[in-house]
């Protein structure tokens, strides 16, 4: 029974050793690819490099598993490999995030560059104004000022502060509020639009009011 359990244990460790070997080869290839990327980006440092002795110890782990139970050395190497696999998984996630950020940044740079080129063209058009064009603009501004002065002399009430734009805007706001109030009243009174007054009933009410008024007047006399 003991020999059978040892054989089963060795078989399990054999499968695990093969699995470790396959995963090590896979991550060596991935590491080479990532190392090339990080070299281009100039972000590679010593902490990111896979330990070179891990792949060399795989054969030692395999031999130890086939011959006897795992040693402390083989288990420590396995733990190191597990930690490194976890690190590579996290690194892949970080790379994906970096690629997405880089793509978004490139799009933003393209948009900003287009806006910059457009602004440069507009500015170049303004800066290329000749001295003759500037003189023409100055003459045009002077003519406009003279026309405004003539208009103010003809209509002096324009200088009244009441007709300033802020005051006009206030009056416009009041008119708008009055218009809204009128529309509400018209809507409320529209229900009485088709009603006709009862003349006879109104005459009786008026007579009663006159009688009450006479009584009150006689009391004070």
PDB file of C-alpha atoms in Angstrom:
ATOM      1  CA  UNK A   1       0.000   0.000   0.000  1.00  0.00           C
ATOM      2  CA  UNK A   2       2.814   2.354   0.875  1.00  0.00           C
ATOM      3  CA  UNK A   3       4.551   1.677  -2.463  1.00  0.00           C
ATOM      4  CA  UNK A   4       1.270   2.317  -4.302  1.00  0.00           C
ATOM      5  CA  UNK A   5       0.743   5.663  -2.564  1.00  0.00           C
ATOM      6  CA  UNK A   6       4.356   6.635  -3.339  1.00  0.00           C
ATOM      7  CA  UNK A   7       3.812   5.777  -7.006  1.00  0.00           C
ATOM      8  CA  UNK A   8       0.605   7.826  -7.116  1.00  0.00           C
ATOM      9  CA  UNK A   9       2.379  10.718  -5.433  1.00  0.00           C
ATOM     10  CA  UNK A  10       5.273  10.503  -7.890  1.00  0.00           C
ATOM     11  CA  UNK A  11       2.792  10.385 -10.772  1.00  0.00           C
ATOM     12  CA  UNK A  12       1.062  13.509  -9.501  1.00  0.00           C
ATOM     13  CA  UNK A  13       4.345  15.314  -9.117  1.00  0.00           C
ATOM     14  CA  UNK A  14       5.381  14.152 -12.595  1.00  0.00           C
ATOM     15  CA  UNK A  15       2.256  15.723 -14.091  1.00  0.00           C
ATOM     16  CA  UNK A  16       2.812  18.880 -12.093  1.00  0.00           C
ATOM     17  CA  UNK A  17       6.451  19.030 -13.222  1.00  0.00           C
ATOM     18  CA  UNK A  18       5.382  18.707 -16.863  1.00  0.00           C
ATOM     19  CA  UNK A  19       2.825  21.437 -16.324  1.00  0.00           C
ATOM     20  CA  UNK A  20       5.460  23.686 -14.769  1.00  0.00           C
ATOM     21  CA  UNK A  21       7.793  23.039 -17.676  1.00  0.00           C
ATOM     22  CA  UNK A  22       5.120  23.973 -20.225  1.00  0.00           C
ATOM     23  CA  UNK A  23       4.140  27.104 -18.325  1.00  0.00           C
ATOM     24  CA  UNK A  24       7.790  28.101 -17.935  1.00  0.00           C
ATOM     25  CA  UNK A  25       8.361  27.814 -21.676  1.00  0.00           C
ATOM     26  CA  UNK A  26       5.215  29.825 -22.355  1.00  0.00           C
ATOM     27  CA  UNK A  27       6.203  32.605 -19.975  1.00  0.00           C
ATOM     28  CA  UNK A  28       9.762  32.664 -21.335  1.00  0.00           C
ATOM     29  CA  UNK A  29       8.324  33.431 -24.759  1.00  0.00           C
ATOM     30  CA  UNK A  30       5.944  36.003 -23.292  1.00  0.00           C
ATOM     31  CA  UNK A  31       8.767  37.552 -21.295  1.00  0.00           C
ATOM     32  CA  UNK A  32      10.930  37.885 -24.409  1.00  0.00           C
ATOM     33  CA  UNK A  33       8.094  39.635 -26.232  1.00  0.00           C
ATOM     34  CA  UNK A  34       7.362  41.964 -23.311  1.00  0.00           C
ATOM     35  CA  UNK A  35      11.056  42.670 -22.824  1.00  0.00           C
ATOM     36  CA  UNK A  36      11.269  43.860 -26.420  1.00  0.00           C
ATOM     37  CA  UNK A  37       8.245  46.141 -25.884  1.00  0.00           C
ATOM     38  CA  UNK A  38       9.623  47.623 -22.674  1.00  0.00           C
ATOM     39  CA  UNK A  39      13.030  48.154 -24.255  1.00  0.00           C
ATOM     40  CA  UNK A  40      11.370  50.252 -26.921  1.00  0.00           C
ATOM     41  CA  UNK A  41       9.479  52.157 -24.255  1.00  0.00           C
ATOM     42  CA  UNK A  42      12.616  52.408 -22.068  1.00  0.00           C
ATOM     43  CA  UNK A  43      10.670  51.148 -19.058  1.00  0.00           C
ATOM     44  CA  UNK A  44      12.467  47.859 -18.428  1.00  0.00           C
ATOM     45  CA  UNK A  45      14.339  47.517 -15.145  1.00  0.00           C
ATOM     46  CA  UNK A  46      15.958  44.680 -13.242  1.00  0.00           C
ATOM     47  CA  UNK A  47      12.844  43.935 -11.181  1.00  0.00           C
ATOM     48  CA  UNK A  48      10.875  43.057 -14.299  1.00  0.00           C
ATOM     49  CA  UNK A  49      13.342  40.489 -15.618  1.00  0.00           C
ATOM     50  CA  UNK A  50      12.481  36.828 -15.071  1.00  0.00           C
ATOM     51  CA  UNK A  51      15.018  35.033 -12.879  1.00  0.00           C
ATOM     52  CA  UNK A  52      17.302  33.096 -15.234  1.00  0.00           C
ATOM     53  CA  UNK A  53      17.781  30.288 -12.739  1.00  0.00           C
ATOM     54  CA  UNK A  54      14.078  29.340 -12.706  1.00  0.00           C
ATOM     55  CA  UNK A  55      14.161  27.589 -16.082  1.00  0.00           C
ATOM     56  CA  UNK A  56      17.420  25.868 -15.127  1.00  0.00           C
ATOM     57  CA  UNK A  57      15.926  24.449 -11.943  1.00  0.00           C
ATOM     58  CA  UNK A  58      12.913  22.896 -13.702  1.00  0.00           C
ATOM     59  CA  UNK A  59      14.965  19.848 -14.645  1.00  0.00           C
ATOM     60  CA  UNK A  60      16.194  19.604 -11.040  1.00  0.00           C
ATOM     61  CA  UNK A  61      12.602  19.745  -9.775  1.00  0.00           C
ATOM     62  CA  UNK A  62      11.553  17.081 -12.265  1.00  0.00           C
ATOM     63  CA  UNK A  63      14.427  14.790 -11.257  1.00  0.00           C
ATOM     64  CA  UNK A  64      13.689  15.302  -7.563  1.00  0.00           C
ATOM     65  CA  UNK A  65      10.001  14.518  -8.078  1.00  0.00           C
ATOM     66  CA  UNK A  66      10.778  11.324  -9.955  1.00  0.00           C
ATOM     67  CA  UNK A  67      13.281  10.019  -7.417  1.00  0.00           C
ATOM     68  CA  UNK A  68      11.929  11.202  -4.096  1.00  0.00           C
ATOM     69  CA  UNK A  69       9.601  13.616  -2.367  1.00  0.00           C
ATOM     70  CA  UNK A  70      10.070  17.332  -3.109  1.00  0.00           C
ATOM     71  CA  UNK A  71      12.900  19.014  -1.294  1.00  0.00           C
ATOM     72  CA  UNK A  72      12.847  22.425   0.329  1.00  0.00           C
ATOM     73  CA  UNK A  73      14.885  23.786  -2.566  1.00  0.00           C
ATOM     74  CA  UNK A  74      12.477  22.506  -5.233  1.00  0.00           C
ATOM     75  CA  UNK A  75       9.439  23.803  -3.347  1.00  0.00           C
ATOM     76  CA  UNK A  76      11.044  27.224  -2.936  1.00  0.00           C
ATOM     77  CA  UNK A  77      11.701  27.366  -6.679  1.00  0.00           C
ATOM     78  CA  UNK A  78       8.074  26.382  -7.315  1.00  0.00           C
ATOM     79  CA  UNK A  79       6.888  29.163  -5.024  1.00  0.00           C
ATOM     80  CA  UNK A  80       9.129  31.631  -6.824  1.00  0.00           C
ATOM     81  CA  UNK A  81       7.686  30.521 -10.151  1.00  0.00           C
ATOM     82  CA  UNK A  82       4.133  30.901  -8.830  1.00  0.00           C
ATOM     83  CA  UNK A  83       4.844  34.420  -7.604  1.00  0.00           C
ATOM     84  CA  UNK A  84       6.448  35.289 -10.913  1.00  0.00           C
ATOM     85  CA  UNK A  85       3.388  33.984 -12.795  1.00  0.00           C
ATOM     86  CA  UNK A  86       1.163  36.186 -10.653  1.00  0.00           C
ATOM     87  CA  UNK A  87       3.438  39.126 -11.354  1.00  0.00           C
ATOM     88  CA  UNK A  88       3.271  38.497 -15.105  1.00  0.00           C
ATOM     89  CA  UNK A  89      -0.537  38.319 -14.963  1.00  0.00           C
ATOM     90  CA  UNK A  90      -0.669  41.688 -13.236  1.00  0.00           C
ATOM     91  CA  UNK A  91       1.872  43.044 -15.701  1.00  0.00           C
ATOM     92  CA  UNK A  92      -0.307  42.005 -18.656  1.00  0.00           C
ATOM     93  CA  UNK A  93      -3.248  43.858 -17.146  1.00  0.00           C
ATOM     94  CA  UNK A  94      -1.088  46.953 -16.667  1.00  0.00           C
ATOM     95  CA  UNK A  95       0.101  46.709 -20.272  1.00  0.00           C
ATOM     96  CA  UNK A  96      -3.486  46.579 -21.552  1.00  0.00           C
ATOM     97  CA  UNK A  97      -4.363  49.636 -19.482  1.00  0.00           C
ATOM     98  CA  UNK A  98      -1.241  51.414 -20.750  1.00  0.00           C
ATOM     99  CA  UNK A  99      -2.096  50.597 -24.380  1.00  0.00           C
ATOM    100  CA  UNK A 100      -5.650  51.940 -23.955  1.00  0.00           C
ATOM    101  CA  UNK A 101      -4.382  55.121 -22.313  1.00  0.00           C
ATOM    102  CA  UNK A 102      -1.763  55.522 -25.041  1.00  0.00           C
ATOM    103  CA  UNK A 103      -4.372  55.142 -27.807  1.00  0.00           C
ATOM    104  CA  UNK A 104      -6.671  57.667 -26.126  1.00  0.00           C
ATOM    105  CA  UNK A 105      -3.746  60.060 -25.701  1.00  0.00           C
ATOM    106  CA  UNK A 106      -2.813  59.717 -29.362  1.00  0.00           C
ATOM    107  CA  UNK A 107      -6.377  60.589 -30.392  1.00  0.00           C
ATOM    108  CA  UNK A 108      -6.356  63.638 -28.100  1.00  0.00           C
ATOM    109  CA  UNK A 109      -2.997  64.710 -29.533  1.00  0.00           C
ATOM    110  CA  UNK A 110      -4.351  64.454 -33.091  1.00  0.00           C
ATOM    111  CA  UNK A 111      -7.392  66.577 -32.203  1.00  0.00           C
ATOM    112  CA  UNK A 112      -5.229  69.146 -30.414  1.00  0.00           C
ATOM    113  CA  UNK A 113      -2.819  69.274 -33.359  1.00  0.00           C
ATOM    114  CA  UNK A 114      -5.682  69.923 -35.787  1.00  0.00           C
ATOM    115  CA  UNK A 115      -6.984  72.719 -33.554  1.00  0.00           C
ATOM    116  CA  UNK A 116      -3.483  74.176 -33.260  1.00  0.00           C
ATOM    117  CA  UNK A 117      -2.971  74.144 -37.034  1.00  0.00           C
ATOM    118  CA  UNK A 118      -6.346  75.832 -37.526  1.00  0.00           C
ATOM    119  CA  UNK A 119      -5.488  78.506 -34.936  1.00  0.00           C
ATOM    120  CA  UNK A 120      -2.109  79.116 -36.581  1.00  0.00           C
ATOM    121  CA  UNK A 121      -3.795  79.657 -39.944  1.00  0.00           C
ATOM    122  CA  UNK A 122      -6.254  82.133 -38.421  1.00  0.00           C
ATOM    123  CA  UNK A 123      -3.479  83.981 -36.600  1.00  0.00           C
ATOM    124  CA  UNK A 124      -1.320  84.102 -39.700  1.00  0.00           C
ATOM    125  CA  UNK A 125      -4.223  85.739 -41.521  1.00  0.00           C
ATOM    126  CA  UNK A 126      -4.482  88.400 -38.816  1.00  0.00           C
ATOM    127  CA  UNK A 127      -0.752  88.996 -38.609  1.00  0.00           C
ATOM    128  CA  UNK A 128      -0.455  89.413 -42.364  1.00  0.00           C
ATOM    129  CA  UNK A 129      -2.604  92.572 -42.385  1.00  0.00           C
ATOM    130  CA  UNK A 130      -0.787  95.307 -44.264  1.00  0.00           C
ATOM    131  CA  UNK A 131      -0.290  98.870 -43.013  1.00  0.00           C
ATOM    132  CA  UNK A 132      -2.709 100.134 -45.678  1.00  0.00           C
ATOM    133  CA  UNK A 133      -5.429  97.822 -44.397  1.00  0.00           C
ATOM    134  CA  UNK A 134      -4.795  99.056 -40.841  1.00  0.00           C
ATOM    135  CA  UNK A 135      -5.170 102.665 -41.989  1.00  0.00           C
ATOM    136  CA  UNK A 136      -8.423 101.796 -43.733  1.00  0.00           C
ATOM    137  CA  UNK A 137      -9.742 100.189 -40.557  1.00  0.00           C
ATOM    138  CA  UNK A 138      -8.782 103.258 -38.504  1.00  0.00           C
ATOM    139  CA  UNK A 139     -10.542 105.570 -40.958  1.00  0.00           C
ATOM    140  CA  UNK A 140     -13.612 103.379 -40.865  1.00  0.00           C
ATOM    141  CA  UNK A 141     -13.642 103.475 -37.037  1.00  0.00           C
ATOM    142  CA  UNK A 142     -13.344 107.287 -37.040  1.00  0.00           C
ATOM    143  CA  UNK A 143     -16.241 107.625 -39.493  1.00  0.00           C
ATOM    144  CA  UNK A 144     -18.342 105.372 -37.286  1.00  0.00           C
ATOM    145  CA  UNK A 145     -17.549 107.483 -34.182  1.00  0.00           C
ATOM    146  CA  UNK A 146     -18.484 110.682 -36.029  1.00  0.00           C
ATOM    147  CA  UNK A 147     -21.792 109.193 -37.136  1.00  0.00           C
ATOM    148  CA  UNK A 148     -22.554 108.152 -33.562  1.00  0.00           C
ATOM    149  CA  UNK A 149     -21.841 111.688 -32.277  1.00  0.00           C
ATOM    150  CA  UNK A 150     -24.144 113.185 -34.905  1.00  0.00           C
ATOM    151  CA  UNK A 151     -26.882 110.743 -33.983  1.00  0.00           C
ATOM    152  CA  UNK A 152     -26.525 111.544 -30.262  1.00  0.00           C
ATOM    153  CA  UNK A 153     -26.731 115.290 -30.964  1.00  0.00           C
ATOM    154  CA  UNK A 154     -29.863 114.768 -33.023  1.00  0.00           C
ATOM    155  CA  UNK A 155     -31.443 112.541 -30.370  1.00  0.00           C
ATOM    156  CA  UNK A 156     -30.064 113.680 -26.980  1.00  0.00           C
ATOM    157  CA  UNK A 157     -32.478 111.436 -25.106  1.00  0.00           C
ATOM    158  CA  UNK A 158     -30.234 108.505 -26.075  1.00  0.00           C
ATOM    159  CA  UNK A 159     -27.803 109.668 -23.381  1.00  0.00           C
ATOM    160  CA  UNK A 160     -30.457 109.226 -20.713  1.00  0.00           C
ATOM    161  CA  UNK A 161     -29.354 106.384 -18.342  1.00  0.00           C
ATOM    162  CA  UNK A 162     -32.866 104.964 -18.568  1.00  0.00           C
ATOM    163  CA  UNK A 163     -32.101 103.907 -22.122  1.00  0.00           C
ATOM    164  CA  UNK A 164     -28.901 102.099 -21.292  1.00  0.00           C
ATOM    165  CA  UNK A 165     -28.806  98.436 -22.170  1.00  0.00           C
ATOM    166  CA  UNK A 166     -29.037  97.221 -18.524  1.00  0.00           C
ATOM    167  CA  UNK A 167     -32.152  99.328 -17.912  1.00  0.00           C
ATOM    168  CA  UNK A 168     -33.681  98.264 -21.195  1.00  0.00           C
ATOM    169  CA  UNK A 169     -33.109  94.629 -20.285  1.00  0.00           C
ATOM    170  CA  UNK A 170     -34.859  95.207 -16.934  1.00  0.00           C
ATOM    171  CA  UNK A 171     -37.852  96.800 -18.643  1.00  0.00           C
ATOM    172  CA  UNK A 172     -37.976  93.941 -21.116  1.00  0.00           C
ATOM    173  CA  UNK A 173     -38.037  91.504 -18.215  1.00  0.00           C
ATOM    174  CA  UNK A 174     -40.961  93.407 -16.645  1.00  0.00           C
ATOM    175  CA  UNK A 175     -42.834  93.320 -19.938  1.00  0.00           C
ATOM    176  CA  UNK A 176     -42.248  89.613 -20.190  1.00  0.00           C
ATOM    177  CA  UNK A 177     -43.616  89.063 -16.670  1.00  0.00           C
ATOM    178  CA  UNK A 178     -46.668  91.246 -17.425  1.00  0.00           C
ATOM    179  CA  UNK A 179     -47.281  89.293 -20.609  1.00  0.00           C
ATOM    180  CA  UNK A 180     -47.173  86.006 -18.694  1.00  0.00           C
ATOM    181  CA  UNK A 181     -49.584  87.416 -16.070  1.00  0.00           C
ATOM    182  CA  UNK A 182     -51.954  88.570 -18.811  1.00  0.00           C
ATOM    183  CA  UNK A 183     -51.895  85.158 -20.486  1.00  0.00           C
ATOM    184  CA  UNK A 184     -52.712  83.477 -17.163  1.00  0.00           C
ATOM    185  CA  UNK A 185     -55.635  85.864 -16.514  1.00  0.00           C
ATOM    186  CA  UNK A 186     -56.995  85.399 -20.027  1.00  0.00           C
ATOM    187  CA  UNK A 187     -56.822  81.647 -19.549  1.00  0.00           C
ATOM    188  CA  UNK A 188     -58.645  81.848 -16.190  1.00  0.00           C
ATOM    189  CA  UNK A 189     -61.351  84.204 -17.482  1.00  0.00           C
ATOM    190  CA  UNK A 190     -61.891  82.337 -20.739  1.00  0.00           C
ATOM    191  CA  UNK A 191     -64.382  80.033 -18.964  1.00  0.00           C
ATOM    192  CA  UNK A 192     -66.677  83.069 -18.444  1.00  0.00           C
ATOM    193  CA  UNK A 193     -66.391  84.319 -22.000  1.00  0.00           C
ATOM    194  CA  UNK A 194     -69.705  82.908 -23.309  1.00  0.00           C
ATOM    195  CA  UNK A 195     -71.765  83.690 -20.164  1.00  0.00           C
ATOM    196  CA  UNK A 196     -74.491  86.400 -20.413  1.00  0.00           C
ATOM    197  CA  UNK A 197     -75.477  88.520 -17.349  1.00  0.00           C
ATOM    198  CA  UNK A 198     -79.007  88.307 -15.938  1.00  0.00           C
ATOM    199  CA  UNK A 199     -80.254  91.946 -16.128  1.00  0.00           C
ATOM    200  CA  UNK A 200     -83.342  91.380 -13.978  1.00  0.00           C
ATOM    201  CA  UNK A 201     -81.352  89.707 -11.183  1.00  0.00           C
ATOM    202  CA  UNK A 202     -78.729  92.428 -11.329  1.00  0.00           C
ATOM    203  CA  UNK A 203     -81.443  95.136 -11.003  1.00  0.00           C
ATOM    204  CA  UNK A 204     -82.879  93.464  -7.926  1.00  0.00           C
ATOM    205  CA  UNK A 205     -79.432  93.218  -6.316  1.00  0.00           C
ATOM    206  CA  UNK A 206     -78.808  96.911  -7.069  1.00  0.00           C
ATOM    207  CA  UNK A 207     -82.162  97.894  -5.500  1.00  0.00           C
ATOM    208  CA  UNK A 208     -81.353  95.891  -2.381  1.00  0.00           C
ATOM    209  CA  UNK A 209     -77.982  97.573  -2.085  1.00  0.00           C
ATOM    210  CA  UNK A 210     -79.627 101.028  -2.381  1.00  0.00           C
ATOM    211  CA  UNK A 211     -82.167 100.161   0.346  1.00  0.00           C
ATOM    212  CA  UNK A 212     -79.412  98.977   2.674  1.00  0.00           C
ATOM    213  CA  UNK A 213     -77.463 102.142   1.942  1.00  0.00           C
ATOM    214  CA  UNK A 214     -80.496 104.322   2.828  1.00  0.00           C
ATOM    215  CA  UNK A 215     -80.992 102.456   6.104  1.00  0.00           C
ATOM    216  CA  UNK A 216     -77.372 102.906   7.082  1.00  0.00           C
ATOM    217  CA  UNK A 217     -77.506 106.606   6.144  1.00  0.00           C
ATOM    218  CA  UNK A 218     -80.700 107.181   8.201  1.00  0.00           C
ATOM    219  CA  UNK A 219     -79.098 105.572  11.226  1.00  0.00           C
ATOM    220  CA  UNK A 220     -76.270 108.095  11.153  1.00  0.00           C
ATOM    221  CA  UNK A 221     -78.522 111.109  10.585  1.00  0.00           C
TER     222      UNK A 221
END
